[in-house]
mmCIF file of C-alpha atoms in Angstrom:
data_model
loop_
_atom_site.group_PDB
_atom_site.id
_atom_site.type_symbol
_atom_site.label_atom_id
_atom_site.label_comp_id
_atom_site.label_asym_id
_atom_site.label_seq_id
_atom_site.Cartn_x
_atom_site.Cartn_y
_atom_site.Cartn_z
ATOM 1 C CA UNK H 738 -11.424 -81.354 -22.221
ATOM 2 C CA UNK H 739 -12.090 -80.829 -18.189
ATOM 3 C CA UNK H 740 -8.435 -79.765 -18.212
ATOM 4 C CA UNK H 741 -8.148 -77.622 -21.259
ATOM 5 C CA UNK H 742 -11.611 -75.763 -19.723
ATOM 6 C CA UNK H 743 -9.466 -75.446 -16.580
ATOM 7 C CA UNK H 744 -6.185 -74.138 -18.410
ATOM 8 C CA UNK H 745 -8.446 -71.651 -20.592
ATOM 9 C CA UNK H 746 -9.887 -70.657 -17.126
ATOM 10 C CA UNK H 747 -6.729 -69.697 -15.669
ATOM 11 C CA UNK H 748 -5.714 -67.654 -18.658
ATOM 12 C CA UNK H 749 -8.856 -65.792 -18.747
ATOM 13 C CA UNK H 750 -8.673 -65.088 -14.793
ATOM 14 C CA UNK H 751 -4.508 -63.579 -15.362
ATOM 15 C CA UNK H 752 -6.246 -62.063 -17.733
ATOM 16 C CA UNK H 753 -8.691 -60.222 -15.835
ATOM 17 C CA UNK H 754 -6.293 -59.467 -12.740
ATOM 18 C CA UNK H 755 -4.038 -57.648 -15.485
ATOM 19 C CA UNK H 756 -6.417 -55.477 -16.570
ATOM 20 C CA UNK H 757 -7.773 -54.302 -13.555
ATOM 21 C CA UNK H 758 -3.847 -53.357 -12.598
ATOM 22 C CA UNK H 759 -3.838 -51.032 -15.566
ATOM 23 C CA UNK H 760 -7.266 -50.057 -14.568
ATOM 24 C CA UNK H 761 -5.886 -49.396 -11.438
ATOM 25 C CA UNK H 762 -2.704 -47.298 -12.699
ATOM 26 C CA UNK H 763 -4.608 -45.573 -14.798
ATOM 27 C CA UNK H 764 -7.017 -43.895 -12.263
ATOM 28 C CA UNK H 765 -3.905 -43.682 -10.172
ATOM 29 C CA UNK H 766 -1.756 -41.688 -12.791
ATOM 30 C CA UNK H 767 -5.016 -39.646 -13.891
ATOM 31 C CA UNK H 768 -5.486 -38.828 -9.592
ATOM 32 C CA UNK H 769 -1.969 -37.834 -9.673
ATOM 33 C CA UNK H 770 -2.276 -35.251 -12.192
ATOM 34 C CA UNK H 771 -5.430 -33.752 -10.959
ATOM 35 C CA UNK H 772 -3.741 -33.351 -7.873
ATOM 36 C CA UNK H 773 -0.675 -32.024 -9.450
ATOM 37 C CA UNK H 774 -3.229 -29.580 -11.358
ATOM 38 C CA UNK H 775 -4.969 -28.861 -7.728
ATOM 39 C CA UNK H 776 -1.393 -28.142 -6.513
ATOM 40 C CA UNK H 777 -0.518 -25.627 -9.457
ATOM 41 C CA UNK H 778 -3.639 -23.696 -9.169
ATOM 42 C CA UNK H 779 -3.317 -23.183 -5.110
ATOM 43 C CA UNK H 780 0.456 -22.298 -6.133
ATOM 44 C CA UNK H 781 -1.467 -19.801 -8.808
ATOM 45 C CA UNK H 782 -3.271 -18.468 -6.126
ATOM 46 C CA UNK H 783 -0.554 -17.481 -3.715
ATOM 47 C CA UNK H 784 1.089 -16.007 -6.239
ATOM 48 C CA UNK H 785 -2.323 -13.732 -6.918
ATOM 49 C CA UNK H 786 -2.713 -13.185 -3.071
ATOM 50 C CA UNK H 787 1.016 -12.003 -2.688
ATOM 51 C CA UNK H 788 0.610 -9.806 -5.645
ATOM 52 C CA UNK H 789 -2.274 -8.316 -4.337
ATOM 53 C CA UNK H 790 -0.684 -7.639 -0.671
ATOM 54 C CA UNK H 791 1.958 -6.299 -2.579
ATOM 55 C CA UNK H 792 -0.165 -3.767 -4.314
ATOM 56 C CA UNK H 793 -2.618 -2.893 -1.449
ATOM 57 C CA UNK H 794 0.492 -2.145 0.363
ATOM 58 C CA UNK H 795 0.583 0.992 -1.504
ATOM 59 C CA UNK H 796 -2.581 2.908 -0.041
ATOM 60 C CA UNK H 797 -0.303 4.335 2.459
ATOM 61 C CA UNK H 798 -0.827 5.166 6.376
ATOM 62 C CA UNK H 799 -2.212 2.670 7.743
ATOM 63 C CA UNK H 800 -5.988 1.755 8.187
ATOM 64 C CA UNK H 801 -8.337 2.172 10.991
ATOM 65 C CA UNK H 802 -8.227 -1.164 11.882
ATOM 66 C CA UNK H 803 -4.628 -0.943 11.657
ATOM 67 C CA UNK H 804 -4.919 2.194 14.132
ATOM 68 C CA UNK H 805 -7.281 1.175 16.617
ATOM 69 C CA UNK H 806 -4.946 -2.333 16.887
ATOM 70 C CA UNK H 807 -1.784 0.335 17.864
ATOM 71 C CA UNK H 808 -3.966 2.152 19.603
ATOM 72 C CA UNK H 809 -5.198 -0.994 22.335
ATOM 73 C CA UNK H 810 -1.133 -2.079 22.394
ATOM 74 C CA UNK H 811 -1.673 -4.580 20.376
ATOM 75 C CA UNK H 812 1.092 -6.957 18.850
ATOM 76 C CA UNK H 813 1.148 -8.754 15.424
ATOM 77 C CA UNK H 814 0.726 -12.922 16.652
ATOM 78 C CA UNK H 815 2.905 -13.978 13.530
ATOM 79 C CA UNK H 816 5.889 -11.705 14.828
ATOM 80 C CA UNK H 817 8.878 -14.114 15.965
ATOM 81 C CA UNK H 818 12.190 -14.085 16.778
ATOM 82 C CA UNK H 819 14.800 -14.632 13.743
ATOM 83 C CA UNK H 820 18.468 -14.926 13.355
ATOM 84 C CA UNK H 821 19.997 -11.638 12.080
ATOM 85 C CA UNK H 822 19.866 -10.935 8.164
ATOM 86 C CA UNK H 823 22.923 -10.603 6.401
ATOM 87 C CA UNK H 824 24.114 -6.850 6.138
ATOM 88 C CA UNK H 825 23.308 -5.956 3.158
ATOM 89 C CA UNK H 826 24.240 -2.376 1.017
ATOM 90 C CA UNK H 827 21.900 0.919 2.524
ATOM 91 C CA UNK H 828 19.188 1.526 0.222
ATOM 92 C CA UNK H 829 19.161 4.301 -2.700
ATOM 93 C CA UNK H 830 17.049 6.315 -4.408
ATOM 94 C CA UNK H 831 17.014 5.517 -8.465
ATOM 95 C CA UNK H 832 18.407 7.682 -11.295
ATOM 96 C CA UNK H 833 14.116 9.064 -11.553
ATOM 97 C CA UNK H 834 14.109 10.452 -8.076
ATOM 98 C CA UNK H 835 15.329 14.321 -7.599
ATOM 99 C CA UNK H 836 18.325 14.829 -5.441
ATOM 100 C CA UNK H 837 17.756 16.557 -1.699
ATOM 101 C CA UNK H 838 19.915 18.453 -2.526
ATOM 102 C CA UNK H 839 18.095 20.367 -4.844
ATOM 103 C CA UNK H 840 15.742 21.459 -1.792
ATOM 104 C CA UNK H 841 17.868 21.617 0.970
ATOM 105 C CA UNK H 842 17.534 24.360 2.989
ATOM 106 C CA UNK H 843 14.814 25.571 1.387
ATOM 107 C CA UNK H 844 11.255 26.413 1.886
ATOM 108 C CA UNK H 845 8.585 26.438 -0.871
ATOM 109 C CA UNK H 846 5.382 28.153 -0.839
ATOM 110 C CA UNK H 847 2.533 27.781 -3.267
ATOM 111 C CA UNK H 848 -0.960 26.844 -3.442
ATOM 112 C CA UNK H 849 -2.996 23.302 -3.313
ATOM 113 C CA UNK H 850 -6.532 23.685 -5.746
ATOM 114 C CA UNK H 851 -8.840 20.931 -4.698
ATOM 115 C CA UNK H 852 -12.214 21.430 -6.496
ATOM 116 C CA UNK H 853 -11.550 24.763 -7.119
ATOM 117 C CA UNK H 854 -10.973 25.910 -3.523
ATOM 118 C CA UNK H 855 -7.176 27.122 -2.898
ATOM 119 C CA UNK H 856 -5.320 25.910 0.159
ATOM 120 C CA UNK H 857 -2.165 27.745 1.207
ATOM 121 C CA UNK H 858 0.761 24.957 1.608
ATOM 122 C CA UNK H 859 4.613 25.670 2.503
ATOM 123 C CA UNK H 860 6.968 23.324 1.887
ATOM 124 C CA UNK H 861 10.258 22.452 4.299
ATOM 125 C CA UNK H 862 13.538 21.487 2.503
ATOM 126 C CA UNK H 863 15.258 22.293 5.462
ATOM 127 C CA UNK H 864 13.596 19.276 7.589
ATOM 128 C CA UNK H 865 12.848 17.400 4.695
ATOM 129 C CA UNK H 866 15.013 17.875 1.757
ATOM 130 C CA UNK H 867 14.267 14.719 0.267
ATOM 131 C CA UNK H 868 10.637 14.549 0.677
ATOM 132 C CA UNK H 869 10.766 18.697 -0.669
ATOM 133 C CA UNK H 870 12.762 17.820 -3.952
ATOM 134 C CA UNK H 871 10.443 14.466 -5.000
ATOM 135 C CA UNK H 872 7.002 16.865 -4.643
ATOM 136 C CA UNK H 873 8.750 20.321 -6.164
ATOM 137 C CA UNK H 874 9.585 17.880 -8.744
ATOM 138 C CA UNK H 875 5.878 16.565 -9.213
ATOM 139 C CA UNK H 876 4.439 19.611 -8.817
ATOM 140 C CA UNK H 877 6.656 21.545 -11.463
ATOM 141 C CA UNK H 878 5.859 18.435 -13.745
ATOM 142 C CA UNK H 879 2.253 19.019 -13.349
ATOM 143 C CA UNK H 880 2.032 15.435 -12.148
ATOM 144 C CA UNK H 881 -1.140 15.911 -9.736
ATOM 145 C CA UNK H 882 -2.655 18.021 -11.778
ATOM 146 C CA UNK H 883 -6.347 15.997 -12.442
ATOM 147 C CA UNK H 884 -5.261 13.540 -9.646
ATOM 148 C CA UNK H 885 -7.498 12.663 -7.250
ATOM 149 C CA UNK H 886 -8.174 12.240 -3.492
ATOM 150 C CA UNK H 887 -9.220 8.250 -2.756
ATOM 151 C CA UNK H 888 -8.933 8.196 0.974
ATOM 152 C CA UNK H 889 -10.813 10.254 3.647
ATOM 153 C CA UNK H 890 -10.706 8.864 7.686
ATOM 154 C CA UNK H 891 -13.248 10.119 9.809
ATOM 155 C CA UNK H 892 -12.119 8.668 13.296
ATOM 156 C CA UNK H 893 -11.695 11.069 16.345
ATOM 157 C CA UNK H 894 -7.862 10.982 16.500
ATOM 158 C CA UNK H 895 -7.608 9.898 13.057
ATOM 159 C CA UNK H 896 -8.487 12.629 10.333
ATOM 160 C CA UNK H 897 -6.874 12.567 6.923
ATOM 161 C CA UNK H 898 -7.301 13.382 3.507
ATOM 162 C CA UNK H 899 -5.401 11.365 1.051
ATOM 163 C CA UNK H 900 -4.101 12.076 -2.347
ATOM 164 C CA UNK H 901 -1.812 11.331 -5.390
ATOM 165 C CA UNK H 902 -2.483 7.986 -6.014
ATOM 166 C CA UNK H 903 -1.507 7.371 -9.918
ATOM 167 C CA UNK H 904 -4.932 5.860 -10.769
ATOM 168 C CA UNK H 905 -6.914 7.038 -8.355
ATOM 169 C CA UNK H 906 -7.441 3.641 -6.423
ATOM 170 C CA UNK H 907 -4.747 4.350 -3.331
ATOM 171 C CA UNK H 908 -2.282 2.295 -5.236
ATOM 172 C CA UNK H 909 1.274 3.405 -5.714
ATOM 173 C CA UNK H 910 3.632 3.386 -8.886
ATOM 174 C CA UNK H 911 5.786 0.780 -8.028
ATOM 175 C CA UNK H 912 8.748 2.194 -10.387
ATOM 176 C CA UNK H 913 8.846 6.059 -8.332
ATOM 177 C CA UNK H 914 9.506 4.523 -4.818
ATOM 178 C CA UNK H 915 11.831 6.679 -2.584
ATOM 179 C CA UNK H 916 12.929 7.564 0.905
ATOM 180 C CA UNK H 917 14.501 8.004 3.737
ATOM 181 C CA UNK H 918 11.787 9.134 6.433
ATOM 182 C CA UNK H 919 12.511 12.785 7.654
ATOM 183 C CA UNK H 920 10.729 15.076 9.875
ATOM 184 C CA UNK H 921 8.653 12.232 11.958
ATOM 185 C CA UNK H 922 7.076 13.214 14.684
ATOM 186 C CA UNK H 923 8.457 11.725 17.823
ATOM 187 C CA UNK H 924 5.073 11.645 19.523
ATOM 188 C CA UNK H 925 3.324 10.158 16.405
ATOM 189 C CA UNK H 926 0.956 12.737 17.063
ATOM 190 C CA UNK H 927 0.423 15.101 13.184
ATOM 191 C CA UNK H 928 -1.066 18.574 14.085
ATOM 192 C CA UNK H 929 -4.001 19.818 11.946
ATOM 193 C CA UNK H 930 -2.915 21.342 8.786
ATOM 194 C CA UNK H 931 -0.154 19.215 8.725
ATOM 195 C CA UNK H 932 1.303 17.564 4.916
ATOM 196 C CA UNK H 933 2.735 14.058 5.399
ATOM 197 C CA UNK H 934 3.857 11.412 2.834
ATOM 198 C CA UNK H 935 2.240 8.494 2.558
ATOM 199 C CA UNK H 936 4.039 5.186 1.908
ATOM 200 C CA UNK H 937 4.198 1.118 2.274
ATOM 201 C CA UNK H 938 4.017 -0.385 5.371
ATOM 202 C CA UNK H 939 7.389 -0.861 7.224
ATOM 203 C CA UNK H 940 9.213 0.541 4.763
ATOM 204 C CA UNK H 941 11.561 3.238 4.971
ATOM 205 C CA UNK H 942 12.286 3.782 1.148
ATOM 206 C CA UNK H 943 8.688 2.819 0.753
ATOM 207 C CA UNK H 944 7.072 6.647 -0.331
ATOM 208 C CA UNK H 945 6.237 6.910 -3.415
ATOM 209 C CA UNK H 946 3.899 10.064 -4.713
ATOM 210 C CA UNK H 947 0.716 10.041 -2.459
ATOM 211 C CA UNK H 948 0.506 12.377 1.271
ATOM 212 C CA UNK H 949 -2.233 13.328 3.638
ATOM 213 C CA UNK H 950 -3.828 16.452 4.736
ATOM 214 C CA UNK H 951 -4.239 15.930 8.620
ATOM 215 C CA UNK H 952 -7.592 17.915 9.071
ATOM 216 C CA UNK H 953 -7.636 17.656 12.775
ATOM 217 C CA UNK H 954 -5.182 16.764 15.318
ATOM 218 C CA UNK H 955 -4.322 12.864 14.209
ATOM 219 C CA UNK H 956 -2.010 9.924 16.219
ATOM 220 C CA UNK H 957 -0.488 7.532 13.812
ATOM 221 C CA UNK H 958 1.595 5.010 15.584
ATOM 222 C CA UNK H 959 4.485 4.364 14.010
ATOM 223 C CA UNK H 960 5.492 1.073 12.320
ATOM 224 C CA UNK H 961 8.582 -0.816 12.060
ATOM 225 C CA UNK H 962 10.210 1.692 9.312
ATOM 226 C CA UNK H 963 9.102 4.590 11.625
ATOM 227 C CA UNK H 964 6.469 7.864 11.247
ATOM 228 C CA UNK H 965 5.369 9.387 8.104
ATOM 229 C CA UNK H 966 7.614 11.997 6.867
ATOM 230 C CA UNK H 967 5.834 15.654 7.167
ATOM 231 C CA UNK H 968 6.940 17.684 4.429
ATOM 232 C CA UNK H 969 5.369 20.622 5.126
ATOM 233 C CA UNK H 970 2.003 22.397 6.115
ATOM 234 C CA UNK H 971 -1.465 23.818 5.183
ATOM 235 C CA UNK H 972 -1.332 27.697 5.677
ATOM 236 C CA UNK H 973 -4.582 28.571 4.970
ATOM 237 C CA UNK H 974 -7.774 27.495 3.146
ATOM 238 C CA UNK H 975 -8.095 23.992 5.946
ATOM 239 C CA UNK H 976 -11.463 24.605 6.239
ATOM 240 C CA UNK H 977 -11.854 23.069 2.636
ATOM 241 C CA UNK H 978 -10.875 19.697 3.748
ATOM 242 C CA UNK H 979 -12.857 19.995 7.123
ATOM 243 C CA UNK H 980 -15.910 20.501 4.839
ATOM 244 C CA UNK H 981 -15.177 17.618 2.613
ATOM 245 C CA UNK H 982 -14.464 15.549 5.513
ATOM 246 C CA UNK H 983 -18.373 16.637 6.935
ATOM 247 C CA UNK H 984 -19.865 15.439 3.361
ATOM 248 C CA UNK H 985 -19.256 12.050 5.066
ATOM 249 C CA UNK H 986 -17.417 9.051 3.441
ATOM 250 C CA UNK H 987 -18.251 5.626 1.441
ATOM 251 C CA UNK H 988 -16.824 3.216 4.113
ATOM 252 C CA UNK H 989 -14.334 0.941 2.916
ATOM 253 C CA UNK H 990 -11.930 -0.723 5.414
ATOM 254 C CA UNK H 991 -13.721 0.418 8.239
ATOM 255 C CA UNK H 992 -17.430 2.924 9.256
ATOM 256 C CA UNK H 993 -14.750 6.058 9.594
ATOM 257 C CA UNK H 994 -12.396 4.787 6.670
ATOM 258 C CA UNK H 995 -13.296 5.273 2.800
ATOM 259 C CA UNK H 996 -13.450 7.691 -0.242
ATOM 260 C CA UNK H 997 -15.123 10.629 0.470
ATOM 261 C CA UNK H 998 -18.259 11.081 -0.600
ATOM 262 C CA UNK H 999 -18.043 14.352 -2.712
ATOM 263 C CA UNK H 1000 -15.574 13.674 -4.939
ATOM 264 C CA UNK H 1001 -11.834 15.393 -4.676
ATOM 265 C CA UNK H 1002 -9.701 15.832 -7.683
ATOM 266 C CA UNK H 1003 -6.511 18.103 -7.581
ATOM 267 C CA UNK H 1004 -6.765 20.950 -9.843
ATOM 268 C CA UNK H 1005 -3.247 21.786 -9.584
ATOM 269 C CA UNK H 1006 -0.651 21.777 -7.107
ATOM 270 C CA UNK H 1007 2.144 24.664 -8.044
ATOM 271 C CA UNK H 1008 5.337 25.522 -5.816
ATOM 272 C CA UNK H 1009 8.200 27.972 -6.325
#
């Protein structure tokens, strides 16, 4: 009997040390896959945060953070020295985009309605062919008609007004992207009354359908790409920005960086 109690013992005890190893793998395989699931939804997020630098890309010239970082001298820290990409074909413009040479050589005249107000504008397709065929185009579509101006800066060498965002919310139609850059100032400095293009960061082929009215004198440093293409000029009627720009402005990325506070829509925007 002592030794049957022993044997019966021994079973029950292999017993018990195999079921806590399946205990064991089995909090081990259920730790795996909430980590796996951990892993996925970081991955998930990425993705969401990439997406979203991809889209905020589109609000254009660049912020007043952005500015006052050019303005000190200041380098990006993450910039570092690479081996040369492979050479790859010169970007194009897709089958949507007009051809410069519609414009070329040309100047446009017309009239900007914001509010109801009229501003004077010319347009060069002489220094900006490209840039003068995509917003003849838009214009003669009656694509900013009801559009909206998202984006007012308020800093002293910084003064924009910026419209032609698709929905309203600075960003850009990812399908009507174009370039080259033309007609960038060499001193990054943009005159008052001056009509620029706004586009994505470091991107060349990265304008799309938004510009700027530069209300006062304004320095934009240039990025990697380059300047902001001017396509042309405010002849008369700046004073309606200059008052929008004294209603003030909701700050946004920055206490001189926002939508204005009275609100801007585009009544129409004609050129011939």
């Amino acid at each position: 009997m002592a030794a049957s109690s022993r044997s019966a013992r021994e079973i029950k005890r292999r017993i018990q040390q195999m079921e806590a190893k399946r205990e064991l793998r089995r909090t081990q395989e259920k730790r795996r896959k909430r980590d796996n699931l951990v892993a996925a939804g970081a991955g998930t997020a990425a993705v969401l945060l990439a997406v979203v630098l991809q889209l905020t890309a589109f609000a254009g010239n660049p912020t007043e953070d952005e500015y006052a970082a050019a303005q000190a001298g200041l380098t990006d820290p993450s910039a570092s020295a690479s081996a040369p990409a492979t050479p790859s074909a010169p970007p194009t413009n897709g089958p949507n985009i007009p051809s410069a040479d519609t414009a070329a050589g040309k100047t446009f005249t017309g009239e900007l309605l914001l509010n109801g107000s009229p501003l004077g504008v010319e347009v060069d397709g002489t220094k900006a062919p490209q840039a003068a065929a995509v917003f003849k185009s838009l214009s003669d579509e009656g694509y900013f008609n009801g559009k909206s101006c998202h984006r007012l800066t308020t800093a002293d060498q910084f003064g924009v007004l910026q419209c032609g965002s698709p929905n309203g919310d600075g960003q850009g139609d990812p399908n009507y992207t174009w370039g080259p850059l033309e007609n960038t100032p060499a001193d990054n400095t943009y005159p008052a009354g001056t009509i620029a293009v706004a586009r994505t960061g470091n991107n060349a082929y990265g304008n799309g359908t938004q510009f700027f009215i530069v209300y006062k004198d304004t320095v934009i440093p240039a990025d990697t790409a380059g300047g902001y293409t001017v396509v042309g000029k405010v002849t008369s009627g700046l004073d309606v920005v200059s008052k929008i720009a004294a209603a003030g402005i909701t700050p946004a990325a920055g206490d001189t960086d926002g939508a204005p506070k009275q609100p801007v829509t585009i009544d129409s925007f004609s050129l011939k």
